[in-house]
Tab-separated table of C-alpha atoms and ligand atoms in Angstrom:
chain	number	residue	atom	x	y	z
A	1	MET	CA	9.700	-17.308	10.252
A	2	PHE	CA	7.890	-19.811	8.072
A	3	LYS	CA	8.133	-23.539	8.779
A	4	ASN	CA	5.837	-24.896	6.108
A	5	VAL	CA	4.910	-24.326	2.517
A	6	ILE	CA	2.081	-25.907	0.530
A	7	VAL	CA	2.325	-26.101	-3.265
A	8	ARG	CA	0.310	-27.957	-5.883
A	9	LYS	CA	1.864	-29.475	-8.976
A	10	PRO	CA	0.337	-27.915	-12.112
A	11	ALA	CA	-2.194	-30.051	-13.994
A	12	LYS	CA	-1.958	-30.599	-17.758
A	13	SER	CA	-5.050	-28.402	-17.993
A	14	LEU	CA	-2.787	-25.502	-16.900
A	15	ILE	CA	-2.610	-24.450	-20.534
A	16	ASP	CA	-6.301	-23.486	-20.291
A	17	GLY	CA	-5.858	-21.305	-17.202
A	18	ILE	CA	-7.348	-17.827	-16.981
A	19	THR	CA	-5.254	-15.063	-18.502
A	20	SER	CA	-5.522	-11.355	-19.194
A	21	ASN	CA	-2.414	-11.642	-21.380
A	22	PRO	CA	-3.270	-14.097	-24.185
A	23	GLN	CA	-0.696	-12.335	-26.407
A	24	LEU	CA	2.027	-13.992	-24.278
A	25	GLY	CA	0.930	-17.389	-25.617
A	26	LYS	CA	-0.059	-20.563	-23.784
A	27	PRO	CA	2.262	-21.983	-21.142
A	28	ASP	CA	4.546	-24.851	-22.152
A	29	TYR	CA	3.478	-27.591	-19.740
A	30	GLY	CA	6.840	-29.381	-19.656
A	31	LEU	CA	8.677	-26.150	-18.911
A	32	ALA	CA	6.062	-25.192	-16.325
A	33	LEU	CA	6.739	-28.479	-14.507
A	34	GLU	CA	10.493	-27.821	-14.553
A	35	GLN	CA	9.958	-24.305	-13.238
A	36	HIS	CA	7.703	-25.652	-10.508
A	37	ALA	CA	10.418	-28.080	-9.420
A	38	SER	CA	12.960	-25.212	-9.337
A	39	TYR	CA	10.546	-23.122	-7.300
A	40	ILE	CA	10.319	-25.928	-4.738
A	41	GLU	CA	14.136	-26.124	-4.620
A	42	ALA	CA	14.312	-22.363	-4.014
A	43	LEU	CA	11.852	-22.697	-1.135
A	44	LYS	CA	13.821	-25.570	0.377
A	45	LYS	CA	16.939	-23.373	0.382
A	46	CYS	CA	14.977	-21.075	2.689
A	47	GLY	CA	14.601	-23.855	5.249
A	48	VAL	CA	10.910	-24.680	4.921
A	49	ALA	CA	9.258	-28.097	4.732
A	50	VAL	CA	7.395	-28.377	1.426
A	51	THR	CA	4.082	-30.240	1.123
A	52	GLU	CA	3.434	-30.924	-2.559
A	53	LEU	CA	-0.147	-31.718	-3.516
A	54	GLU	CA	-1.269	-33.761	-6.506
A	55	PRO	CA	-2.383	-31.985	-9.692
A	56	LEU	CA	-6.101	-31.295	-10.103
A	57	GLU	CA	-7.037	-31.606	-13.764
A	58	ALA	CA	-10.516	-30.173	-13.185
A	59	TYR	CA	-8.993	-26.852	-12.117
A	60	PRO	CA	-6.537	-25.374	-14.637
A	61	ASP	CA	-5.425	-22.637	-12.200
A	62	SER	CA	-5.136	-24.873	-9.134
A	63	CYS	CA	-1.333	-24.610	-8.891
A	64	PHE	CA	-1.950	-21.027	-7.729
A	65	VAL	CA	-2.687	-22.312	-4.226
A	66	GLU	CA	-2.330	-18.923	-2.600
A	67	ASP	CA	-5.832	-17.999	-3.726
A	68	ALA	CA	-7.611	-20.913	-2.019
A	69	ALA	CA	-6.639	-20.155	1.588
A	70	VAL	CA	-5.116	-17.514	3.837
A	71	ILE	CA	-3.018	-18.688	6.749
A	72	THR	CA	-2.431	-16.399	9.723
A	73	ARG	CA	-0.698	-16.861	13.070
A	74	LYS	CA	-4.097	-17.474	14.691
A	75	CYS	CA	-6.142	-19.366	12.107
A	76	ALA	CA	-6.443	-20.655	8.564
A	77	ILE	CA	-9.176	-19.169	6.385
A	78	ILE	CA	-10.582	-21.142	3.467
A	79	THR	CA	-11.502	-18.552	0.844
A	80	ASN	CA	-14.364	-18.380	-1.639
A	81	PRO	CA	-12.649	-17.581	-4.951
A	82	GLY	CA	-14.472	-15.039	-7.111
A	83	ALA	CA	-13.473	-16.660	-10.405
A	84	ALA	CA	-16.175	-19.244	-11.190
A	85	SER	CA	-13.747	-21.762	-12.708
A	86	ARG	CA	-11.611	-21.555	-9.550
A	87	ASN	CA	-14.281	-21.615	-6.864
A	88	GLY	CA	-13.989	-25.352	-6.132
A	89	GLU	CA	-10.271	-25.046	-5.408
A	90	ALA	CA	-10.991	-23.763	-1.895
A	91	MET	CA	-12.716	-26.965	-0.736
A	92	GLU	CA	-9.982	-29.035	-2.403
A	93	MET	CA	-7.544	-27.278	-0.073
A	94	LEU	CA	-9.509	-28.081	3.097
A	95	PRO	CA	-8.202	-31.649	3.733
A	96	THR	CA	-4.612	-30.376	3.575
A	97	ILE	CA	-5.350	-27.456	5.897
A	98	LYS	CA	-6.927	-29.942	8.343
A	99	LYS	CA	-3.600	-31.783	8.542
A	100	PHE	CA	-2.013	-28.647	9.977
A	101	PHE	CA	-4.855	-26.979	11.922
A	102	PRO	CA	-7.548	-28.226	14.339
A	103	ASP	CA	-11.161	-27.531	13.314
A	104	ASP	CA	-11.507	-24.617	15.740
A	105	MET	CA	-8.688	-22.837	13.949
A	106	ILE	CA	-10.277	-23.106	10.502
A	107	GLU	CA	-12.588	-20.370	9.225
A	108	PHE	CA	-14.481	-19.918	5.950
A	109	ILE	CA	-15.420	-17.057	3.658
A	110	LYS	CA	-19.019	-17.723	2.647
A	111	ALA	CA	-21.199	-16.659	-0.325
A	112	PRO	CA	-22.180	-14.010	-1.224
A	113	GLY	CA	-18.728	-13.017	0.025
A	114	THR	CA	-15.829	-13.769	-2.307
A	115	LEU	CA	-12.128	-13.518	-1.564
A	116	GLU	CA	-8.923	-14.801	-3.160
A	117	GLY	CA	-5.702	-15.045	-1.186
A	118	GLY	CA	-3.766	-13.111	-3.830
A	119	ASP	CA	-5.647	-10.083	-2.551
A	120	VAL	CA	-4.340	-10.510	0.997
A	121	MET	CA	-0.992	-9.096	2.088
A	122	MET	CA	0.261	-9.898	5.570
A	123	VAL	CA	2.280	-7.299	7.467
A	124	GLY	CA	2.808	-8.795	10.912
A	125	ASP	CA	-0.651	-9.067	12.477
A	126	HIS	CA	-2.261	-6.678	10.018
A	127	PHE	CA	-3.710	-7.807	6.700
A	128	TYR	CA	-4.266	-5.521	3.730
A	129	VAL	CA	-7.062	-6.793	1.494
A	130	GLY	CA	-7.521	-5.709	-2.097
A	131	ARG	CA	-11.053	-5.108	-3.332
A	132	SER	CA	-10.802	-6.529	-6.805
A	133	ALA	CA	-12.818	-8.265	-9.505
A	134	ARG	CA	-12.277	-11.446	-7.397
A	135	THR	CA	-12.670	-10.174	-3.831
A	136	ASN	CA	-15.854	-8.319	-2.977
A	137	GLU	CA	-17.004	-6.040	-0.185
A	138	GLU	CA	-18.829	-8.813	1.683
A	139	GLY	CA	-15.804	-11.112	1.446
A	140	ILE	CA	-13.632	-8.387	2.947
A	141	ARG	CA	-16.195	-7.717	5.682
A	142	GLN	CA	-16.223	-11.408	6.684
A	143	PHE	CA	-12.433	-11.610	6.503
A	144	ILE	CA	-11.858	-8.577	8.742
A	145	GLU	CA	-14.509	-9.840	11.175
A	146	ILE	CA	-12.633	-13.160	11.451
A	147	LEU	CA	-9.306	-11.375	11.955
A	148	GLU	CA	-10.659	-9.061	14.650
A	149	ARG	CA	-12.319	-11.901	16.516
A	150	ARG	CA	-8.887	-13.512	16.736
A	151	GLY	CA	-6.950	-10.408	17.798
A	152	LEU	CA	-5.648	-9.523	14.335
A	153	SER	CA	-6.626	-6.628	12.080
A	154	GLY	CA	-7.341	-5.892	8.442
A	155	SER	CA	-8.033	-3.005	6.103
A	156	GLU	CA	-9.378	-2.676	2.587
A	157	VAL	CA	-7.324	-1.380	-0.314
A	158	PRO	CA	-9.314	-0.552	-3.459
A	159	LEU	CA	-7.627	-1.750	-6.656
A	160	GLU	CA	-7.851	-0.049	-10.017
A	161	HIS	CA	-5.831	-1.965	-12.583
A	162	VAL	CA	-4.221	-5.115	-11.224
A	163	LEU	CA	-5.714	-8.617	-10.891
A	164	HIS	CA	-4.830	-9.094	-7.225
A	165	LEU	CA	-3.366	-6.814	-4.542
A	166	LYS	CA	-0.089	-8.751	-4.543
A	167	THR	CA	0.221	-8.431	-8.312
A	168	GLY	CA	1.488	-4.934	-7.553
A	169	VAL	CA	2.633	-4.713	-3.929
A	170	ASN	CA	4.500	-7.140	-1.669
A	171	TYR	CA	5.890	-6.826	1.846
A	172	ILE	CA	9.378	-8.262	2.273
A	173	GLU	CA	9.651	-7.650	6.046
A	174	ASN	CA	11.882	-5.138	7.890
A	175	ASN	CA	9.453	-2.364	6.875
A	176	ASN	CA	10.413	-2.879	3.212
A	177	MET	CA	7.692	-2.977	0.579
A	178	LEU	CA	7.971	-3.555	-3.163
A	179	VAL	CA	5.507	-1.213	-4.877
A	180	SER	CA	4.581	-0.739	-8.522
A	181	GLY	CA	2.072	1.247	-10.564
A	182	GLU	CA	-1.033	2.270	-8.684
A	183	PHE	CA	0.519	1.381	-5.317
A	184	VAL	CA	3.463	3.791	-5.429
A	185	ASP	CA	1.444	6.692	-4.034
A	186	LYS	CA	-1.291	4.919	-2.055
A	187	PRO	CA	-1.588	6.543	1.392
A	188	ASP	CA	-2.131	3.071	2.938
A	189	PHE	CA	1.562	2.295	2.388
A	190	ALA	CA	3.090	5.705	3.183
A	191	LYS	CA	4.739	4.478	6.393
A	192	PHE	CA	6.787	1.770	4.670
A	193	ASN	CA	10.213	1.980	3.097
A	194	LYS	CA	8.997	1.732	-0.492
A	195	ILE	CA	11.142	0.084	-3.112
A	196	VAL	CA	9.663	1.394	-6.345
A	197	ILE	CA	9.572	-1.094	-9.212
A	198	PRO	CA	10.020	0.378	-12.701
A	199	GLU	CA	7.054	-0.062	-15.036
A	200	GLU	CA	8.908	-2.395	-17.431
A	201	GLU	CA	9.659	-4.792	-14.558
A	202	SER	CA	6.273	-4.534	-12.851
A	203	TYR	CA	5.743	-8.308	-12.976
A	204	ALA	CA	8.593	-8.661	-10.484
A	205	ALA	CA	6.781	-6.591	-7.842
A	206	ASN	CA	5.600	-10.052	-6.851
A	207	CYS	CA	8.603	-11.402	-4.940
A	208	ILE	CA	8.423	-13.448	-1.753
A	209	TRP	CA	10.308	-13.126	1.511
A	210	VAL	CA	11.031	-16.536	3.024
A	211	ASN	CA	13.021	-16.619	6.246
A	212	GLY	CA	15.328	-13.707	5.465
A	213	LYS	CA	15.896	-14.513	1.803
A	214	VAL	CA	13.886	-13.028	-1.047
A	215	ILE	CA	12.902	-15.109	-4.070
A	216	VAL	CA	12.858	-12.926	-7.203
A	217	PRO	CA	11.721	-14.020	-10.686
A	218	THR	CA	14.514	-14.497	-13.234
A	219	GLY	CA	14.841	-11.775	-15.835
A	220	TYR	CA	14.192	-8.581	-13.874
A	221	PRO	CA	17.660	-7.139	-13.231
A	222	THR	CA	16.575	-3.836	-11.708
A	223	VAL	CA	14.339	-5.535	-9.147
A	224	GLU	CA	17.083	-8.054	-8.384
A	225	ARG	CA	19.555	-5.204	-7.761
A	226	LEU	CA	17.116	-3.176	-5.641
A	227	VAL	CA	16.338	-6.169	-3.433
A	228	ARG	CA	20.047	-6.951	-2.977
A	229	GLU	CA	20.721	-3.286	-2.154
A	230	ALA	CA	18.033	-3.484	0.512
A	231	GLY	CA	20.254	-6.086	2.184
A	232	TYR	CA	18.662	-9.392	1.218
A	233	GLU	CA	20.115	-12.585	-0.132
A	234	VAL	CA	18.331	-13.147	-3.438
A	235	ILE	CA	17.324	-16.493	-4.952
A	236	LEU	CA	16.304	-16.312	-8.593
A	237	THR	CA	13.736	-18.643	-10.081
A	238	ASP	CA	12.114	-18.532	-13.514
A	239	THR	CA	8.324	-18.261	-13.658
A	240	SER	CA	7.914	-17.374	-17.344
A	241	GLU	CA	5.212	-20.007	-17.944
A	242	TYR	CA	3.139	-18.853	-14.966
A	243	ARG	CA	3.431	-15.221	-16.010
A	244	LYS	CA	1.475	-16.178	-19.146
A	245	LEU	CA	-1.475	-16.817	-16.789
A	246	ASP	CA	-0.948	-13.705	-14.619
A	247	GLY	CA	0.649	-15.888	-11.949
A	248	GLY	CA	3.617	-14.782	-9.878
A	249	LEU	CA	5.874	-16.228	-7.215
A	250	SER	CA	3.528	-15.650	-4.315
A	251	CYS	CA	0.571	-17.305	-6.062
A	252	LEU	CA	2.372	-20.645	-6.244
A	253	SER	CA	2.580	-21.315	-2.490
A	254	LEU	CA	1.013	-20.959	0.928
A	255	ARG	CA	3.708	-20.044	3.442
A	256	PHE	CA	3.187	-20.348	7.200
B	1	CIR	C1	-6.119	-16.459	-12.273
B	1	CIR	O1	-6.454	-15.618	-13.123
B	1	CIR	O2	-6.798	-16.688	-11.286
B	1	CIR	C2	-4.844	-17.215	-12.460
B	1	CIR	N1	-4.613	-17.407	-13.859
B	1	CIR	C3	-3.693	-16.491	-11.812
B	1	CIR	C4	-3.791	-16.407	-10.331
B	1	CIR	C5	-2.681	-15.661	-9.718
B	1	CIR	N2	-2.745	-15.725	-8.312
B	1	CIR	C6	-2.383	-14.758	-7.505
B	1	CIR	O3	-2.075	-13.639	-7.955
B	1	CIR	N3	-2.432	-14.999	-6.222
C-alpha cells in the first residue's frame, strides 16, 4: 500500500520540455495545469496523502518527478538523470526526500553513472531497470549494489525502442503486468500474467496501480476494458498534454 505521493506542479517552461514527438505539438500550459489538478484528485481517491511541490521554471521537465528519485521499502535513491537539461532535478528533489527519510536511508547514483526513475519498475522487493539512452551500465551497477546492500534485488532489462522501461511495461500488482511492443516477448517477464496492449494504444501501457485501483489515461478504451476485466476499479484521467512530451501517468508522481 502507498501512503504518500509527491508531485510537482508543471512550470510555464513545460512547453519547452524534451520530446521525441514534436508532431503532436506543444503542450497547452493551461490545460496541462487542469490535467495535473485532476491527476492529484485521482490519486486522492486512492487514499494517499499528496505533497505538491512548487514549479521549477529552470527545468521544463521537472513535473516528471518520477525520474529524479526512486523510493523503495528500505531507502530512497536520488538519481542522476541522463538528460543534461534534467540533471539538476535530482538535487532539487533532495530536500523533499529528507522530510520523509533520515539521512542513513538516502542513497545517491553518482557520475559517471546515470539513472532515471522511469527506467525502474518495482515488483515487490525486486526492481527491473531499463538500460536506456538515459540510464547507463554504471548507473545500473550502482543501483543494484545499493539494493543488494539493503536486502533487495535488481536486474537489467535492455531497451530497444522506448524512452524509459515504464514507457512500455508496468506492473499493476497481483502478478499482472501491462506489456506493449518490445516487452511482450521478453523472457524477463515470462512468469507474469501479461496483459498485452495493442499497438495503437501503446501509450496507455503506462498505467499506475495505487492501493488496489488502477489509474488509466483517458482515451484508450481497449486498455480500460482489459484492466477492468483483470478485476480492478479504474480511474480515468486525461494526460494528453504530457503525452506531447513523452510523459505518462507514472512519470508525474513518486508513490511510496
Ligand atoms: C523527458 O524526455 O525526460 C520528458 N519529456 C518525459 C519524461 C517521462 N518520464 C518518465 O517516463 N518517467
